[in-house]
Short mmCIF file of C-alpha atoms in Angstrom, two decimals:
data_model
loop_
_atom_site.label_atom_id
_atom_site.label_comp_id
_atom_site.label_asym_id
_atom_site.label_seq_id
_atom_site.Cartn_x
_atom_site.Cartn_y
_atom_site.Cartn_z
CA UNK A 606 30.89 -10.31 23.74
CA UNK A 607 27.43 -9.21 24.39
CA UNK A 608 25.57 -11.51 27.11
CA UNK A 609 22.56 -13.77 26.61
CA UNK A 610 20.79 -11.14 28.28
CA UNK A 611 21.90 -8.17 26.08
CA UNK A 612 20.53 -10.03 22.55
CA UNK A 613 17.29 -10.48 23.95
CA UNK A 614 14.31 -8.15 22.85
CA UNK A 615 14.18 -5.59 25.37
CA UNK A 616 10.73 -2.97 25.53
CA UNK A 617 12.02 0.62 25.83
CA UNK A 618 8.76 0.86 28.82
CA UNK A 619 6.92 -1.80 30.75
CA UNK A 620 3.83 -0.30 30.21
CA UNK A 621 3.97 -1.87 26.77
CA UNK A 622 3.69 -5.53 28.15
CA UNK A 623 0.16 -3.90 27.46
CA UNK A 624 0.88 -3.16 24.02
CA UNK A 625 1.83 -6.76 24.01
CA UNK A 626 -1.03 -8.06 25.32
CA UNK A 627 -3.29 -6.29 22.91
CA UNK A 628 -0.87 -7.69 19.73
CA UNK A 629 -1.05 -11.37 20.67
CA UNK A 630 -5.11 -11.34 22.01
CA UNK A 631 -6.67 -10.51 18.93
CA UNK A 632 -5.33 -12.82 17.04
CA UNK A 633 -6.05 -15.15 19.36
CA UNK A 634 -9.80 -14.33 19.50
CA UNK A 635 -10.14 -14.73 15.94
CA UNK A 636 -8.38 -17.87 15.53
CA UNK A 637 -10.66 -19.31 18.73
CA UNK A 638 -13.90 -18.35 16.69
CA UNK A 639 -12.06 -19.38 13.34
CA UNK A 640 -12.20 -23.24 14.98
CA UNK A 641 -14.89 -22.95 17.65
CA UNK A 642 -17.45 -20.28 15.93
CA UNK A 643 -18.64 -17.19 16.45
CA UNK A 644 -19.05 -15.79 20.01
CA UNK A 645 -20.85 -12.68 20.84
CA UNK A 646 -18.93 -11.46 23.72
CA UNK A 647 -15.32 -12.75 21.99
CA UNK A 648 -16.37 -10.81 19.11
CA UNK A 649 -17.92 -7.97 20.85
CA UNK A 650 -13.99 -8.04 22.99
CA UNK A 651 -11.93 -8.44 19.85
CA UNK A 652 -13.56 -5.31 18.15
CA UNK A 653 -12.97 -3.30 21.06
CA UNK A 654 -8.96 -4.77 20.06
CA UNK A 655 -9.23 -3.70 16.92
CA UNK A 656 -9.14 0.05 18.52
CA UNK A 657 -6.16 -0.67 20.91
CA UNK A 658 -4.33 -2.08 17.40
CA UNK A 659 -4.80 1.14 15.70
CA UNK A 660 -3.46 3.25 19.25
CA UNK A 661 -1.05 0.95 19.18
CA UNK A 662 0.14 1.43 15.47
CA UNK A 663 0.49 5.41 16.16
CA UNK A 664 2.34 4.90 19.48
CA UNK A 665 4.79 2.65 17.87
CA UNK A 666 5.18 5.36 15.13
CA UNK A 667 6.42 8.00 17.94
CA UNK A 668 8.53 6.16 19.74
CA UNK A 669 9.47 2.97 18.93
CA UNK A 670 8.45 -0.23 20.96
CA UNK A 671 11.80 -2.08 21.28
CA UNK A 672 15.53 -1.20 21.43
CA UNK A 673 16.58 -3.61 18.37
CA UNK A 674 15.53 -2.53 14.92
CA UNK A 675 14.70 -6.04 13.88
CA UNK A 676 12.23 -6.13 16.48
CA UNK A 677 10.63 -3.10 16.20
CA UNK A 678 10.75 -3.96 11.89
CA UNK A 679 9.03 -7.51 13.16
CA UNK A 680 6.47 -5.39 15.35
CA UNK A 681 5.78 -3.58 12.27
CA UNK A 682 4.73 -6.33 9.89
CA UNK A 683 3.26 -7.74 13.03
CA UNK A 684 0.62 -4.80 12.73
CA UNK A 685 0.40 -4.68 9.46
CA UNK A 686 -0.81 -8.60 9.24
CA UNK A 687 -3.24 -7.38 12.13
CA UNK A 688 -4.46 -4.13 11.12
CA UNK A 689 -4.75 -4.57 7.28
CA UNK A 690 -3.26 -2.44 6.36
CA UNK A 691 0.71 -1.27 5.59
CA UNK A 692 1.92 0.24 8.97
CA UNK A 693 4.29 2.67 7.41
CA UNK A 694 1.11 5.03 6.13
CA UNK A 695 1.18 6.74 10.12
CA UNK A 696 5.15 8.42 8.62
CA UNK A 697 3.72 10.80 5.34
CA UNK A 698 0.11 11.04 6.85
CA UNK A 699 0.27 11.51 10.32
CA UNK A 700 4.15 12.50 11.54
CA UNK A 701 4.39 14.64 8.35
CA UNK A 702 1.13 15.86 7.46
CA UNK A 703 -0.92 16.11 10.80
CA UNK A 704 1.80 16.69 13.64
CA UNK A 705 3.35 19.42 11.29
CA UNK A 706 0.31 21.54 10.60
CA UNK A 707 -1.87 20.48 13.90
CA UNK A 708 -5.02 20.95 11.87
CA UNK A 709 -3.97 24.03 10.11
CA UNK A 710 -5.13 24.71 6.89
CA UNK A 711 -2.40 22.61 4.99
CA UNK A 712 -3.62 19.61 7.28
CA UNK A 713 -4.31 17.50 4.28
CA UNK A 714 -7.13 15.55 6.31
CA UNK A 715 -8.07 18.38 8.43
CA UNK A 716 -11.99 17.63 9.67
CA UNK A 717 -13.32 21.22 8.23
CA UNK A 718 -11.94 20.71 4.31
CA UNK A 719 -14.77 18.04 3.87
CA UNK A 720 -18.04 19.80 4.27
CA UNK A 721 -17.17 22.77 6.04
CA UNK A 722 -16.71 22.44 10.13
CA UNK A 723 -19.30 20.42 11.22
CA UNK A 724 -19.09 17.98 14.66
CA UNK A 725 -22.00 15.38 13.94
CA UNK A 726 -22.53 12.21 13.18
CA UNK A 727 -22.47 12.12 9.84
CA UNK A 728 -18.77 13.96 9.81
CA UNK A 729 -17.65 11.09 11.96
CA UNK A 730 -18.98 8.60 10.39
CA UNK A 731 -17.97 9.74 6.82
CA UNK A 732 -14.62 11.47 7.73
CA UNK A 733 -12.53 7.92 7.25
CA UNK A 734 -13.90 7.70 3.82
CA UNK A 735 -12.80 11.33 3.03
CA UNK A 736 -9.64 11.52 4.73
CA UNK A 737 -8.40 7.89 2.97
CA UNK A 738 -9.83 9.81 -0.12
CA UNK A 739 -7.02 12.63 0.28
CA UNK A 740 -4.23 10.63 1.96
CA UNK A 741 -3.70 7.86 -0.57
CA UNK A 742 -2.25 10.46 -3.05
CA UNK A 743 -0.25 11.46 -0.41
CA UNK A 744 1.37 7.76 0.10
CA UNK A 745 1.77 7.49 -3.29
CA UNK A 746 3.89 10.88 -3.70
CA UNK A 747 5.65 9.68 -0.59
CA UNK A 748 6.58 6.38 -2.21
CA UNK A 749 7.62 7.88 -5.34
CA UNK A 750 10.11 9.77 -3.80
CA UNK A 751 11.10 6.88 -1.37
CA UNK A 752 11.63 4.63 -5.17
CA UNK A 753 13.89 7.92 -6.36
CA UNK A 754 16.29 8.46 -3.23
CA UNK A 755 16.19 5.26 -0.57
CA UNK A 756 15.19 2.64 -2.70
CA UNK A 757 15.53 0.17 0.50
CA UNK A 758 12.63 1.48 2.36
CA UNK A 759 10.64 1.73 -0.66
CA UNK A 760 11.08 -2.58 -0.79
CA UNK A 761 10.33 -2.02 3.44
CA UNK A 762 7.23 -0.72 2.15
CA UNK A 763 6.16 -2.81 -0.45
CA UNK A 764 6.80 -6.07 1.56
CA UNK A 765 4.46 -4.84 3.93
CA UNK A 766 2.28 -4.60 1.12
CA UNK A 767 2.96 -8.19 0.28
CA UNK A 768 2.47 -9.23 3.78
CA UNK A 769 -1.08 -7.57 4.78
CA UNK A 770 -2.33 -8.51 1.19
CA UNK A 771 -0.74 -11.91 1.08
CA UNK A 772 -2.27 -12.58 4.37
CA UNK A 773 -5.55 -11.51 3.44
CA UNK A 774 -5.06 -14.18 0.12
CA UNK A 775 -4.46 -17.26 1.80
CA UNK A 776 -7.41 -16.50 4.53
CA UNK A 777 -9.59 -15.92 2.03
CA UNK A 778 -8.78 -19.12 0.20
CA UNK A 779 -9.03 -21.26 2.75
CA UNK A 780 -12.13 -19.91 4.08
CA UNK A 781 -13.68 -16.55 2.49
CA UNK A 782 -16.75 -16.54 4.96
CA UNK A 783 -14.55 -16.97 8.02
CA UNK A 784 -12.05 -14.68 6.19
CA UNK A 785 -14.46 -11.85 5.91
CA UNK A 786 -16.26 -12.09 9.59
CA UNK A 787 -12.99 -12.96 12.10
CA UNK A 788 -10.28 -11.25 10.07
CA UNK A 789 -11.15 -8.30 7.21
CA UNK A 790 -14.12 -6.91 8.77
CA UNK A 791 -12.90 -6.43 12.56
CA UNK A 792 -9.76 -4.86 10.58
CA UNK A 793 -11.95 -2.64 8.44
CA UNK A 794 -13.67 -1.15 12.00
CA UNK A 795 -10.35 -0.93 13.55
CA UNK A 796 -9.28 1.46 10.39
CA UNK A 797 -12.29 3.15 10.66
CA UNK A 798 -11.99 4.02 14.46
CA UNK A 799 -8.04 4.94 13.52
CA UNK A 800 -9.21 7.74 11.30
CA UNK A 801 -12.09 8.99 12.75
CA UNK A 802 -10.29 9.87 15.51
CA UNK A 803 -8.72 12.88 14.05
CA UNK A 804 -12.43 13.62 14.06
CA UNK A 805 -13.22 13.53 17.74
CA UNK A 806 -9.70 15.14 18.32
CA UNK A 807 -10.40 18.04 16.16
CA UNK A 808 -13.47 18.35 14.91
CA UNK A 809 -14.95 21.75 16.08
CA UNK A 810 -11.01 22.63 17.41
CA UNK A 811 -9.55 25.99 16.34
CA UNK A 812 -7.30 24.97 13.03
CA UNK A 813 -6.44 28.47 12.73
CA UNK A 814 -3.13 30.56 13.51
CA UNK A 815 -4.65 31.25 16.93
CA UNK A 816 -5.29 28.04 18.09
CA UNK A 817 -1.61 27.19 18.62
CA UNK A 818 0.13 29.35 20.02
CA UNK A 819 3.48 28.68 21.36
CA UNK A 820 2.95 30.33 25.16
CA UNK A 821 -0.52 30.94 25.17
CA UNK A 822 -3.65 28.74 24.07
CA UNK A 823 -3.51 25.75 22.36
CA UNK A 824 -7.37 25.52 21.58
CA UNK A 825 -6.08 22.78 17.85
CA UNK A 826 -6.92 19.31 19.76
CA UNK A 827 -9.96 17.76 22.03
CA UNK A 828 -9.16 16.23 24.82
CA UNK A 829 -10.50 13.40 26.55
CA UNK A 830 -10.03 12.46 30.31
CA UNK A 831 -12.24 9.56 30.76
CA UNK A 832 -11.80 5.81 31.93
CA UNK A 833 -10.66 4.99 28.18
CA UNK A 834 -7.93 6.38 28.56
CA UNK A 835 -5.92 3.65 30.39
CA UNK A 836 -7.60 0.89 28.54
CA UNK A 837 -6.57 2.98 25.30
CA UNK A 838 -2.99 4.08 25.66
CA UNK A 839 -4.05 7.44 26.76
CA UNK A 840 -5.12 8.21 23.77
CA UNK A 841 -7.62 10.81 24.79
CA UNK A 842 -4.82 13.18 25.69
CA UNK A 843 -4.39 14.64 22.34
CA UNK A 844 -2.90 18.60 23.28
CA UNK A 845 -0.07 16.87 25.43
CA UNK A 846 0.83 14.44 23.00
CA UNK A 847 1.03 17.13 19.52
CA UNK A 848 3.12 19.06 22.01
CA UNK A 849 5.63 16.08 23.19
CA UNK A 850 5.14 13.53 20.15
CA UNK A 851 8.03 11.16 21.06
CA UNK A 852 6.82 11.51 24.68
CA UNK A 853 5.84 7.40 26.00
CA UNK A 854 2.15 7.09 26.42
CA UNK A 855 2.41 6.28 29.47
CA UNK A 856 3.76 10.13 30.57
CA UNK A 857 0.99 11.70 29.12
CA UNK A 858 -1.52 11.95 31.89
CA UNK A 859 1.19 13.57 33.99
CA UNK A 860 1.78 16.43 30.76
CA UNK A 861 -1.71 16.73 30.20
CA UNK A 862 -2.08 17.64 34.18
CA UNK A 863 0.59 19.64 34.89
CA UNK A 864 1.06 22.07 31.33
CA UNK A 865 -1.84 21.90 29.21
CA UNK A 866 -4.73 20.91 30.89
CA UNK A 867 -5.24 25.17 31.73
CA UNK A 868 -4.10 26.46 28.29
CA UNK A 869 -6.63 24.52 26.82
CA UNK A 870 -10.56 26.11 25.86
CA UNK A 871 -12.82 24.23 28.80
CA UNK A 872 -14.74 23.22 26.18
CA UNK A 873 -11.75 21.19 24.35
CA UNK A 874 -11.29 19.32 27.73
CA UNK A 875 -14.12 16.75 28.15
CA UNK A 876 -14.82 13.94 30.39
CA UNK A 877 -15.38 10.50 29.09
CA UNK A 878 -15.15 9.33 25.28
CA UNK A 879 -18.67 7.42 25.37
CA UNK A 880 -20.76 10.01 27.00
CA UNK A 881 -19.23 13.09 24.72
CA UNK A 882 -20.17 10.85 21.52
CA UNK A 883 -23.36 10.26 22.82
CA UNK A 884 -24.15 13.71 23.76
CA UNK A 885 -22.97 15.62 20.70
CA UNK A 886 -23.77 12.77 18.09
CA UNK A 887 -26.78 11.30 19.28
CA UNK A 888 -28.32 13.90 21.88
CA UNK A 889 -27.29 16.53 19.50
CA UNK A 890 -29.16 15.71 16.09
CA UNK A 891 -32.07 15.89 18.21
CA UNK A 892 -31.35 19.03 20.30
CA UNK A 893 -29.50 21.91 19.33
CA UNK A 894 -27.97 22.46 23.01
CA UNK A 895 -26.26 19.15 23.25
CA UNK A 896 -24.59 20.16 19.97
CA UNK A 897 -20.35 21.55 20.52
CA UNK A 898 -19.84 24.68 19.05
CA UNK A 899 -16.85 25.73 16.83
CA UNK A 900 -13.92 27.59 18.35
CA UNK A 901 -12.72 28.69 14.54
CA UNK A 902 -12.75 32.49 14.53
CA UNK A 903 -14.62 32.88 11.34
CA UNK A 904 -17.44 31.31 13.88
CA UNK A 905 -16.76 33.47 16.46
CA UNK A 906 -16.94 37.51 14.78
#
């Protein structure tokens, strides 16, 4: 017989007691203000949540949290109920779309099918609304096929339909103003940031043939080596992690440092999160040399 020990949830990493922080403080923030009222630095704390939730979601995609399935199926409903939204989308739009053409041309959400390759403010701004535009289809192709061959993860699926819209029901019926402010619309930002994103990663980042190449650059992905990083899961180290997907967050500093940091273009390696946005999206509708410019060789003949 297995000890008391052994049947306990057990995290495959430490560093995910972080992970675990994030999952049980944001709901915690909103139920505060759901009984106390709005607070202006609890809200301003539980948006900047709402990002680690969506970093979260992806790195729990990779590589799962926990060693027991039922805990790693409770962490997903867990943030689904947080996120709003199913967590299973990451599987046909992220690990089989986006990791297997690294912003290639059959990228279905690649950043330079909508509008051409642009890195502004606009394209930031907008890409969530195009890219959800383009994926949906793609989850409901993906579920179609999941109804035809493995009918039990199609019912995974829809129950975590039931759960995030169930949720969003009963909060709304017992209080549709609160609902709305502590709940749906720190959720809605939290998507937003999840899928623009890809954006930042790769907007202005060579999608082409020649932009991954298996010993020599690998010019697909922006990377970001700023203080956000370990408040964020590391998830400005984008090169090292399309390279080593199942790879913990936590390792990725290390990868980033010692294999890809020098095959990348110096201008895909920036500093800080915060100052690049503010530079290229801000600085850069007002002055053409703050702008980034496009490493995709049909801008570069």
């Amino acid at each position: 017989m297995r000890s008391r020990a052994e049947l306990l949830p057990r995290l495959r990493h430490r560093s995910d007691w972080q992970s675990l922080l994030y999952l049980a403080a944001l709901p915690a923030l909103a139920a505060w203000q759901w009984v106390h009222g709005f607070n202006a630095l609890l809200y301003a704390l539980m948006l900047f949540l709402t990002l680690g939730i969506g970093v979260i979601h992806h790195n729990h995609t990779h590589l799962r949290m926990w060693r027991g399935r039922r805990t790693n199926r409770a962490t997903d409903l867990w943030i689904t109920l947080l996120q709003g939204h199913p967590s299973f989308v990451f599987w046909p739009a992220h690990v089989a779309n986006h990791h297997r053409h690294r912003h290639g041309p059959e990228d279905v959400a690649r950043t330079y099918r909508f509008g051409g390759d642009t890195n502004h403010l606009l394209g930031y701004l907008l890409h969530p609304l195009q890219a959800a535009w383009v994926l949906y289809p793609l989850f409901l192709r993906w579920l179609a096929r999941l109804h035809r061959h493995q009918p039990g993860a199609f019912r995974y699926c829809m129950a975590q339909y039931a759960v995030w819209l169930g949720s969003w029901a009963l909060l709304l019926a017992l209080d549709w103003k609160k609902a709305l402010l502590f709940v749906i619309l720190p959720q809605l930002h939290g998507l937003h940031w999840l899928l623009a994103t890809n954006y930042l990663q790769h907007a202005h980042a060579d999608g082409s043939a020649a932009g991954r190449q298996p010993q020599g650059q690998l010019n697909y992905a922006r990377n970001f080596e700023g203080w956000l990083n370990p408040l964020l899961f590391n998830i400005g180290l984008h090169t090292a992690h399309h390279e080593h997907p199942h790879a913990h967050w936590s390792a990725l500093r290390g990868l980033h440092h010692a294999h890809y940091r020098a095959r990348v273009h110096p201008a895909l390696n920036e500093g800080g999160l915060v100052p690049y946005m503010l530079r290229v999206f801000v600085l850069g509708s007002l002055l053409p040399r703050y702008r980034s410019r496009s490493l995709m060789p049909a801008h570069n003949n």
